[in-house]
Coordinates of C-alpha atoms and ligand atoms in Angstrom, one line a residue:
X1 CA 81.8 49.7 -5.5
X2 CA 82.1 51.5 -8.6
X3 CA 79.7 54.6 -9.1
X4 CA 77.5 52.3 -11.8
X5 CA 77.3 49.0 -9.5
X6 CA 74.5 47.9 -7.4
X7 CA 73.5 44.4 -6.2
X8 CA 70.3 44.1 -8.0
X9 CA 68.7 46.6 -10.1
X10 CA 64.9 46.7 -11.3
X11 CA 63.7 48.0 -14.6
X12 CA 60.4 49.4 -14.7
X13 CA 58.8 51.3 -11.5
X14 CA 55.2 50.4 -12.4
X15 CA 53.2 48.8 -9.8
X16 CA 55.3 45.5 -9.7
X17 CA 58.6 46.9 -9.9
X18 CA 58.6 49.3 -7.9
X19 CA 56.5 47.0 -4.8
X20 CA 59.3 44.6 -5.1
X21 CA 62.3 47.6 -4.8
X22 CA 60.5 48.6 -1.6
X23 CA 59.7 45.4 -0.6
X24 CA 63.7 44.2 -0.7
X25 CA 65.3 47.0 0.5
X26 CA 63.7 46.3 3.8
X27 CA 64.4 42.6 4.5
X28 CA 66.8 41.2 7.1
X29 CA 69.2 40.9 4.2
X30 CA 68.1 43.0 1.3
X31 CA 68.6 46.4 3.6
X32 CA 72.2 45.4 2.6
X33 CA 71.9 45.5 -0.6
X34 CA 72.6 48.8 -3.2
X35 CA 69.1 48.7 -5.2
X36 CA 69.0 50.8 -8.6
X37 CA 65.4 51.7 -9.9
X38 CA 65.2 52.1 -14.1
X39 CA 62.2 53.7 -15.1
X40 CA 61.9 55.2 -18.5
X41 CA 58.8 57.4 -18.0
X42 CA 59.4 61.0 -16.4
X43 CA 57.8 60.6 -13.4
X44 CA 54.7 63.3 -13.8
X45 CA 51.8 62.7 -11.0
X46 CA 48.3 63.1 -13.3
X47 CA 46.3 65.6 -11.7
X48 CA 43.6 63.6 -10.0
X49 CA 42.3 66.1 -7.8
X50 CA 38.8 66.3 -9.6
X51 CA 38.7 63.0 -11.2
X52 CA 39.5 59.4 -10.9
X53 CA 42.6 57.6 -12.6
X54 CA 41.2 55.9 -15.4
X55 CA 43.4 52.6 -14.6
X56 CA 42.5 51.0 -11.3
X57 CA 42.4 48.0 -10.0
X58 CA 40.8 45.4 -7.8
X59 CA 43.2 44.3 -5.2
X60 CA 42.9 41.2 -3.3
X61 CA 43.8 40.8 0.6
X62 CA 47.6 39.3 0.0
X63 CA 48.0 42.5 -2.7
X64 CA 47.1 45.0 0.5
X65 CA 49.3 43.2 2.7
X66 CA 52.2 43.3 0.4
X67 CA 51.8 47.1 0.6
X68 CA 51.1 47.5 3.7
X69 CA 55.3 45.4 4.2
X70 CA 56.4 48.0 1.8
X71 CA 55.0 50.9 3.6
X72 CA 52.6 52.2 0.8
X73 CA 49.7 51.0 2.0
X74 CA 48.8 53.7 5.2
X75 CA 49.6 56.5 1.8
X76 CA 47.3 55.0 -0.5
X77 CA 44.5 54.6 2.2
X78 CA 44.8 57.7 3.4
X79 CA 44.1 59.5 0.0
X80 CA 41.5 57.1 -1.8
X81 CA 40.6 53.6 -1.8
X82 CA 37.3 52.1 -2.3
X83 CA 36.7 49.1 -0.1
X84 CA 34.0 46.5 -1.7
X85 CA 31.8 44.3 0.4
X86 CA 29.7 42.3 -1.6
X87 CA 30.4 41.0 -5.9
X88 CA 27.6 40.3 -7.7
X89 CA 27.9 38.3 -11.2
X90 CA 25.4 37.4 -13.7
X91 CA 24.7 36.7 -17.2
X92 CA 23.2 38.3 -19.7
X93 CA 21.7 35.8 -21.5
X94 CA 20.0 33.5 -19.6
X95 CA 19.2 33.4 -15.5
X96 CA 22.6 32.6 -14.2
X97 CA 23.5 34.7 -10.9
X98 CA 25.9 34.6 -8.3
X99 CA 26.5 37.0 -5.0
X100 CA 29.8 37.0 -3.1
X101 CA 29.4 38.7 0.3
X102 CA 32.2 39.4 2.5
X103 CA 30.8 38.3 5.9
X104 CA 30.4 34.7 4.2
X105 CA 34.3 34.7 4.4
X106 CA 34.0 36.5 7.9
X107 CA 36.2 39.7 6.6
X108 CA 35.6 43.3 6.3
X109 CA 35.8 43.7 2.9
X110 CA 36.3 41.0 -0.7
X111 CA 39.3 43.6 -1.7
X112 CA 39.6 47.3 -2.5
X113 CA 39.4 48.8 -6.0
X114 CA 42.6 51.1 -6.2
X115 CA 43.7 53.9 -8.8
X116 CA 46.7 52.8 -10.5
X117 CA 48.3 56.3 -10.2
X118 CA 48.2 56.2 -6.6
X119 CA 49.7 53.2 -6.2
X120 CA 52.6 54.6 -8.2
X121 CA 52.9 57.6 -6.6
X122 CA 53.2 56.2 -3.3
X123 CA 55.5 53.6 -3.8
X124 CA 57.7 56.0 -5.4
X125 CA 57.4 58.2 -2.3
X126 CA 58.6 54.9 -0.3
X127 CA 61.8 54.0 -2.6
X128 CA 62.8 58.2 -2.4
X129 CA 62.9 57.3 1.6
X130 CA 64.8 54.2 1.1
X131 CA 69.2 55.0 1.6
X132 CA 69.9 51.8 -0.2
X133 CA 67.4 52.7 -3.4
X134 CA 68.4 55.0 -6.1
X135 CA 66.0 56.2 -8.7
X136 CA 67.2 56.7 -12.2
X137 CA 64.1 57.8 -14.1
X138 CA 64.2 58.7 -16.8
X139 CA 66.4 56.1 -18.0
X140 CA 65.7 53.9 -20.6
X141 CA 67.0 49.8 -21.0
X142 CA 68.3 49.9 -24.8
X143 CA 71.1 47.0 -24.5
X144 CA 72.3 44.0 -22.1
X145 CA 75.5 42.1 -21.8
X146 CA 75.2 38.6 -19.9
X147 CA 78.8 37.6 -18.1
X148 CA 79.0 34.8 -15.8
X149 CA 79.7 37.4 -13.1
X150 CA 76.5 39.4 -13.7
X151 CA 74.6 41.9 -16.2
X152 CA 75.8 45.3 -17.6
X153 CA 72.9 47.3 -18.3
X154 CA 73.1 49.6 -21.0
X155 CA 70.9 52.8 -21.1
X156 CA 69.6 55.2 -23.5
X157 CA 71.8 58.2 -22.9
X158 CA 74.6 56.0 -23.4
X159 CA 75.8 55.2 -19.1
X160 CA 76.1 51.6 -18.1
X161 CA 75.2 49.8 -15.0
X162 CA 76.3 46.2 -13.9
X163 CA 74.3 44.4 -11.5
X164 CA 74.3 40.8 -10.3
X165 CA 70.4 40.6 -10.5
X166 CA 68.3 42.4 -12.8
X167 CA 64.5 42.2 -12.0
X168 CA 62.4 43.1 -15.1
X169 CA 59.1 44.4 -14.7
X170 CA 59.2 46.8 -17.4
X171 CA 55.4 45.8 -18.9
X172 CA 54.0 44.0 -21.4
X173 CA 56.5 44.6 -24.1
X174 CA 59.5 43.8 -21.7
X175 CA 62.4 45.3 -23.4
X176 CA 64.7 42.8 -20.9
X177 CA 62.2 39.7 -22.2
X178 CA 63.4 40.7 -25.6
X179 CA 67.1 41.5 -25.1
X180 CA 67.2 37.7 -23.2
X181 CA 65.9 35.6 -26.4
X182 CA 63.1 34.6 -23.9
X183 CA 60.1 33.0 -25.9
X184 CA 56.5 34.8 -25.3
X185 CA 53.1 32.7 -25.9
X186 CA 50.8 34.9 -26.6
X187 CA 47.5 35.1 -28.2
X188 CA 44.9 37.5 -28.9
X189 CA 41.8 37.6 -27.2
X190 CA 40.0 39.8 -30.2
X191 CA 38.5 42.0 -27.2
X192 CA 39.3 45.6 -26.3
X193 CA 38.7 47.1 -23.1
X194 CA 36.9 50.8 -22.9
X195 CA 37.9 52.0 -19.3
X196 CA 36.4 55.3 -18.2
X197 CA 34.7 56.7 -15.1
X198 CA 31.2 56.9 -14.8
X199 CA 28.4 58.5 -12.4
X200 CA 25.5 57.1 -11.4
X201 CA 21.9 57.2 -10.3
X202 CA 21.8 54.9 -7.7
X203 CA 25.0 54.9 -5.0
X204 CA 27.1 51.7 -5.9
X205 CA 27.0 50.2 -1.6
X206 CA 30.4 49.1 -2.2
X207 CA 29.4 46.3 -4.6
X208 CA 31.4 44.9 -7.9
X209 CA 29.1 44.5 -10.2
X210 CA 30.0 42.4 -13.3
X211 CA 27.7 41.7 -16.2
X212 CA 28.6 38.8 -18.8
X213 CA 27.4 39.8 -22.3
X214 CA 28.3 37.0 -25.3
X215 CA 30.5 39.8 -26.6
X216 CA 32.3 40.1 -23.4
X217 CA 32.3 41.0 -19.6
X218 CA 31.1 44.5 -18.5
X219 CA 32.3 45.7 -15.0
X220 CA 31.2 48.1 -12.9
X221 CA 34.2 48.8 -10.1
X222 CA 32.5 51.1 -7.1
X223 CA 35.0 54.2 -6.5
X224 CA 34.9 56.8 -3.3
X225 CA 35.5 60.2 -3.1
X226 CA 37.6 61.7 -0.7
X227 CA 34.1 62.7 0.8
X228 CA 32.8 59.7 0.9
X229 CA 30.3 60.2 -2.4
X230 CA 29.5 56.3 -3.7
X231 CA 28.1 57.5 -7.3
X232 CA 30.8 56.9 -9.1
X233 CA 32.4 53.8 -10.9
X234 CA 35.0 53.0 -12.7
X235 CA 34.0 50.5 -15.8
X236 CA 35.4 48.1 -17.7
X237 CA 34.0 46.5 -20.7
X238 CA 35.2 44.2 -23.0
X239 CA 34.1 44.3 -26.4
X240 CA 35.3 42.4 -30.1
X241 CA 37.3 45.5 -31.6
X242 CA 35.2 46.4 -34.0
X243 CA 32.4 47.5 -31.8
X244 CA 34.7 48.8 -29.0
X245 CA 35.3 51.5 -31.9
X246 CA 31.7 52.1 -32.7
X247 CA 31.5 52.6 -28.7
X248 CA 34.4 55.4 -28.6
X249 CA 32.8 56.9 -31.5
X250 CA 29.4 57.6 -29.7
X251 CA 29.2 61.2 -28.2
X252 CA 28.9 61.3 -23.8
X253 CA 24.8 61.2 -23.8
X254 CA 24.7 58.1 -26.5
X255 CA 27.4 55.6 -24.9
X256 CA 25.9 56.9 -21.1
X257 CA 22.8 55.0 -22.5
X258 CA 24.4 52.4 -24.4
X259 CA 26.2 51.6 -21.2
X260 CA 23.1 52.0 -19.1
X261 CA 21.2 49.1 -21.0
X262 CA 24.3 47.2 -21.4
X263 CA 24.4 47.1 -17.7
X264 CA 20.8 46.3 -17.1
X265 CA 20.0 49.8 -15.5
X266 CA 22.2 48.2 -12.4
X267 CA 22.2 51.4 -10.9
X268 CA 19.8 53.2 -12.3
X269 CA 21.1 55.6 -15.2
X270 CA 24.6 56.5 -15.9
X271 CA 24.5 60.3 -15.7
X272 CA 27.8 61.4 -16.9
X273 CA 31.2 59.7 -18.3
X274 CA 34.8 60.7 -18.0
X275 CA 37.1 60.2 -20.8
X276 CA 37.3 57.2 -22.6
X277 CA 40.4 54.9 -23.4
X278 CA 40.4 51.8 -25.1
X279 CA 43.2 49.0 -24.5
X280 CA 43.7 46.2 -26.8
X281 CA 43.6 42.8 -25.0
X282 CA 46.2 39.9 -25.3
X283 CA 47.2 37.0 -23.1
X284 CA 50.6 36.5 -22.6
X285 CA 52.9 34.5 -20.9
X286 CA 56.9 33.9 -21.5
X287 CA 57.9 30.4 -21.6
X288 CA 60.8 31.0 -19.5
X289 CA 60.9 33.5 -16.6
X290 CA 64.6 33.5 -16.0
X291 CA 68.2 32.9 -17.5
X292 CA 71.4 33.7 -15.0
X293 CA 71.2 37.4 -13.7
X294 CA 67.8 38.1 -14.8
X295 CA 63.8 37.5 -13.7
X296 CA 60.6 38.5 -15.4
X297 CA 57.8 39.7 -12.9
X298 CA 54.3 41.2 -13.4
X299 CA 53.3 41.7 -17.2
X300 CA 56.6 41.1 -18.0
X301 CA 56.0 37.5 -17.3
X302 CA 52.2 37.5 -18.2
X303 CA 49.3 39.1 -19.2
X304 CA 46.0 38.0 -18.3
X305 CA 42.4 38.9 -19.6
X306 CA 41.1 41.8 -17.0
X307 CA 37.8 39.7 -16.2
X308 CA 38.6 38.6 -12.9
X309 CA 40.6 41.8 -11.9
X310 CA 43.8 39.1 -11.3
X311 CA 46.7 40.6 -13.6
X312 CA 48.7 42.7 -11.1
X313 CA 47.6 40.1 -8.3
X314 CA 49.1 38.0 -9.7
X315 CA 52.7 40.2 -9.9
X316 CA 52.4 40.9 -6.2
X317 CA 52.7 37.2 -5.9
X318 CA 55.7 37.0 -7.9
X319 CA 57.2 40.0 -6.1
X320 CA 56.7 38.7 -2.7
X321 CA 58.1 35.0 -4.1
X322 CA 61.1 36.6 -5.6
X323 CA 62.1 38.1 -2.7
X324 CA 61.9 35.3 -0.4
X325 CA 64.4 33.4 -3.0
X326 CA 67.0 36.4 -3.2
X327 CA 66.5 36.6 0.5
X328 CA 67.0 33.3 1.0
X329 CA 69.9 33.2 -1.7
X330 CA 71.7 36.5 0.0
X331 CA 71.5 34.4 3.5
X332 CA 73.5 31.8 2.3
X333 CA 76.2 34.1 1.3
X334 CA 75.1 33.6 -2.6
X335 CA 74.5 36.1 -5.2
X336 CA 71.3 37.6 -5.7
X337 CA 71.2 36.8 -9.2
X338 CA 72.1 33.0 -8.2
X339 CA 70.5 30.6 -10.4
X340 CA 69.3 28.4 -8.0
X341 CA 67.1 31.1 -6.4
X342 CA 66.1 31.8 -9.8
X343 CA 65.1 28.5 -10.7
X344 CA 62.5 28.2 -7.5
X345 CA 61.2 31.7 -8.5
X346 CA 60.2 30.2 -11.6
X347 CA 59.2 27.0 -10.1
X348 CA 57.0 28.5 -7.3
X349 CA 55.9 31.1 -9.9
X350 CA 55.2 29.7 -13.2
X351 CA 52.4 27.1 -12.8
X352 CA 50.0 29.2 -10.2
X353 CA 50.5 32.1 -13.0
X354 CA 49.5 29.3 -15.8
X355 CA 47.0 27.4 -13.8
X356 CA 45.2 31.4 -13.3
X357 CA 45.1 31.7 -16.7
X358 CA 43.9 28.7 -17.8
X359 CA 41.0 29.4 -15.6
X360 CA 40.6 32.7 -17.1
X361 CA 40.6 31.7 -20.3
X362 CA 38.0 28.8 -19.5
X363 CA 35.5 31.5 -18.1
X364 CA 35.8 33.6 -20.7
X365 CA 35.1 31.1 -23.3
X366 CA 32.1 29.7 -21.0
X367 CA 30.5 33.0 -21.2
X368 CA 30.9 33.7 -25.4
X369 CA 28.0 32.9 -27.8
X370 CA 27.2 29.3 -26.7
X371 CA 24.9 27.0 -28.2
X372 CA 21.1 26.4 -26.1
X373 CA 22.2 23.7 -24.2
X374 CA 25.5 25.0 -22.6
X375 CA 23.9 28.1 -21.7
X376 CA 21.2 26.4 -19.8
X377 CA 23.7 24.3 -18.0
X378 CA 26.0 27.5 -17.3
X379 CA 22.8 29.3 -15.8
X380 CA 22.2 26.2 -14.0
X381 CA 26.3 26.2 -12.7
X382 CA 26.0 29.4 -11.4
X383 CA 22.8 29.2 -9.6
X384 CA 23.7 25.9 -7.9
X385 CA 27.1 27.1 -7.0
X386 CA 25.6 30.9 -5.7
X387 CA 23.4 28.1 -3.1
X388 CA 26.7 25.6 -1.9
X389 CA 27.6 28.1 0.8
X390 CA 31.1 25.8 0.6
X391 CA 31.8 25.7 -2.8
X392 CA 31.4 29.3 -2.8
X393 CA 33.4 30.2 0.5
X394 CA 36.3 28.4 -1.3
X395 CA 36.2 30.1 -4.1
X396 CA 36.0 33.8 -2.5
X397 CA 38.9 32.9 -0.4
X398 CA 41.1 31.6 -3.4
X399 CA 39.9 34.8 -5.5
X400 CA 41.0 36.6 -2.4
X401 CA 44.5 35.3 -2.4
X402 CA 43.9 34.1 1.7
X403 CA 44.4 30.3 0.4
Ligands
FAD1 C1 41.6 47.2 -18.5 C2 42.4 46.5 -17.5 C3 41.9 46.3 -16.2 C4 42.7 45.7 -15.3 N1 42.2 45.4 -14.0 C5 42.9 44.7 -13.1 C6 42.4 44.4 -11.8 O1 41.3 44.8 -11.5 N2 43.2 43.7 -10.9 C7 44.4 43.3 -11.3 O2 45.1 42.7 -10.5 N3 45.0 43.6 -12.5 C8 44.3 44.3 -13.4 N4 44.8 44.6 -14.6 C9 46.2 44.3 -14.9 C10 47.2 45.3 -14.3 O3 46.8 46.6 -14.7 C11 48.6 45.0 -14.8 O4 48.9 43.7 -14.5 C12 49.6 45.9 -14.1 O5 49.4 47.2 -14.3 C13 51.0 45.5 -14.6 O6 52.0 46.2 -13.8 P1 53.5 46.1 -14.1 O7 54.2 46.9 -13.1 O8 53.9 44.7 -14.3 O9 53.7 46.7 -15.6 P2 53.5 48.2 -16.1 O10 52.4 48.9 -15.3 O11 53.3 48.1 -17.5 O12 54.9 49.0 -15.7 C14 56.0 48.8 -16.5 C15 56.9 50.0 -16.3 O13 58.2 49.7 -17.0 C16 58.6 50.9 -17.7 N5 59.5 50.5 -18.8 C17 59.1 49.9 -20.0 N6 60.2 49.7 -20.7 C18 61.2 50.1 -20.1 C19 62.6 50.2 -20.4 N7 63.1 49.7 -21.5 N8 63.5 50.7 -19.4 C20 63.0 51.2 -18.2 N9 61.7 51.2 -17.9 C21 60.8 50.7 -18.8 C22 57.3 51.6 -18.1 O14 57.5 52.9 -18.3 C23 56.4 51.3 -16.9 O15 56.4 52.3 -15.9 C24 44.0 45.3 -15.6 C25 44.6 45.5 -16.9 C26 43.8 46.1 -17.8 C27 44.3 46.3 -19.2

């Protein structure tokens, strides 16, 4: 093999790209295999030793055990997770409430809220252990040639790689999804997310705590300290953009009350506040997630509204179905980039990733300004499904990813 050739190579290490690197390069078949990482970031660790990441996110039980195959998992845990017990969901405008509890579904926990960062970092620790993964970072996808044969990846300082497979997961504005003609859907929702840290009165008892105003969803994610301390979350709340600015514009003491109101004094005040960020919102989702030699994964392939904490989820999933196909693929004695393992990742893939989002969507427009008589039925919904012990179980376990 040439100095530039590897089997399959992955462009993006974020979350998603760089689970499904670790997750390959240790299969029966994929530890054959000569794995190239493409990251165009510089890989600098945020200093997180006296505050939260920002980013995190709510992990279901199929997300942990996919970590837990690549190795991260035991890292990850051992620094900072937060596991949460119980979810408890309710509108502002009316009486509807609902109450998820873990021992309903007979597990420990509903999922664990995770820093973004630290998934990274110990992911990335996995592929630098990995023989058959190299790690090009920084190095940036500017070009692509398609041949029958496979793809030769051209980078920003000019070096190219061929590969027979290229797995994109380099974000929402996939660079590969461009360079492959492959059409994006996409819509905005007209929300913007402010995500920041926050400390609070009360201890959060490793509850979710999600609040649907007819502007848009405010979450409360509980956090731990490496301590153990439980006063501290991390938020998310979605607001139409123009008030999202007004938001960022107050000073710490005006949005910490703002935000205690806006949460119904859940847990008690809100004391102090990190640094704010605000993320524009859009769904997305390509029409196609392959053409020969190359797959989209994560929010390459689609990006979801954060209400129901299901975006990177729902990568994991692709990941661990992407695999299995080049697995299976490789087996046979085919390429990894073969088309026909490409075609059932996008078949297995695209309408659970569709059907998701739909039901996203659906919530989200349930819980805008409605006239009287929907909201009185949607209060209604969500008290009689909080008292079907079934209904609810089902759900839990769907949301959970154990179906
Ligand atoms: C406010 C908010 C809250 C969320 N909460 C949740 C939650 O609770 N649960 C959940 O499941 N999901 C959640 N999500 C979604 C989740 O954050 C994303 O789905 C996830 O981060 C996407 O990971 P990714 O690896 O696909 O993409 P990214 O994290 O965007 O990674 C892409 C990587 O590709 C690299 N890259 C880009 N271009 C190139 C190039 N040309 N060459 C090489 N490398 C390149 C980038 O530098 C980056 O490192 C939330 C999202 C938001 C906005």
């Amino acid at each position: 093999m040439a100095e530039h050739e590897y089997d399959v190579v992955v462009s993006g290490a974020g979350m998603v790209g760089a689970a499904f690197a670790a997750l390959l390069a240790t299969t029966e078949h994929g530890k054959n295999l000569r794995i190239a990482v493409l990251e165009a970031r510089p890989f600098v660790m945020p200093d997180l030793s006296k505050s939260f990441d920002p980013r995190v996110v709510a992990l279901t039980a199929l997300s942990r055990k996919l970590l837990e195959d690549t190795g991260a998992w035991e890292q990850i845990a051992a620094r900072r997770v937060c596991p949460y017990q119980r979810m408890e969901v309710w509108e502002a405008d009316g009486t509807g409430h609902i109450e998820f509890d873990c021992a309903e579904v007979r597990q420990p926990s509903l999922g664990h809220i995770v820093e973004n960062a630290l998934v990274v970092e110990a992911l990335w620790q996995r592929l630098e252990a990995l023989e058959n993964v190299t790690l090009l970072c920084p190095a940036t996808v500017v070009d692509l040639d398609r041949q029958p044969e496979g793809v030769a990846i051209s980078l920003a300082d000019g070096s190219v790689i061929n590969t027979k497979l290229l797995a994109a997961a380099d974000g929402a504005q996939s660079k590969v999804r461009e360079l492959c003609g492959l059409q994006l859907r996409q819509w905005e929702y007209g929300h913007h997310a402010i995500v920041t840290t926050v400390t609070t009165e009360k201890n959060h008892d490793f509850t979710a705590r999600q609040r649907f105003l007819p502007e848009g969803p405010l979450a409360f994610l509980p956090l731990q300290t490496e301590t153990g301390d439980c006063h501290q979350c991390s938020i998310v709340w979605s607001q139409q953009a123009d008030v999202a600015e007004q938001l960022m514009a107050l000073d710490d003491d005006a949005f910490c009350e703002t935000l205690t109101r806006a949460g119904e004094n859940c847990l008690g005040n809100v004391v102090a506040v990190d640094k704010r960020y605000k993320i524009p919102l859009k769904q997305r989702h390509a029409v196609d997630y392959v053409v020969p030699g190359v797959a989209l994964m994560g929010d390459a392939a689609h990006t979801i509204h954060p209400l129901a904490g299901q975006g990177v989820n729902l990568g994991f999933q692709d990941v661990i179905v992407l695999v299995e196909e080049v697995e299976r693929a490789v087996s046979r004695g085919l390429s990894p980039g073969d088309m026909w393992a490409l075609g059932r990742y996008q078949r297995r893939r695209k309408p659970h990733n569709l059907g998701t989002m739909a039901v996203m969507e659906g919530f989200k427009r349930l819980f805008e300004k409605q006239p009287l008589p929907v909201r009185l039925l949607r209060n209604d919904g969500m008290n009689t499904v909080n008292r079907l012990g079934p209904i609810k179980n089902l759900m839990v376990r769907q949301a959970m990813g154990l179906l």
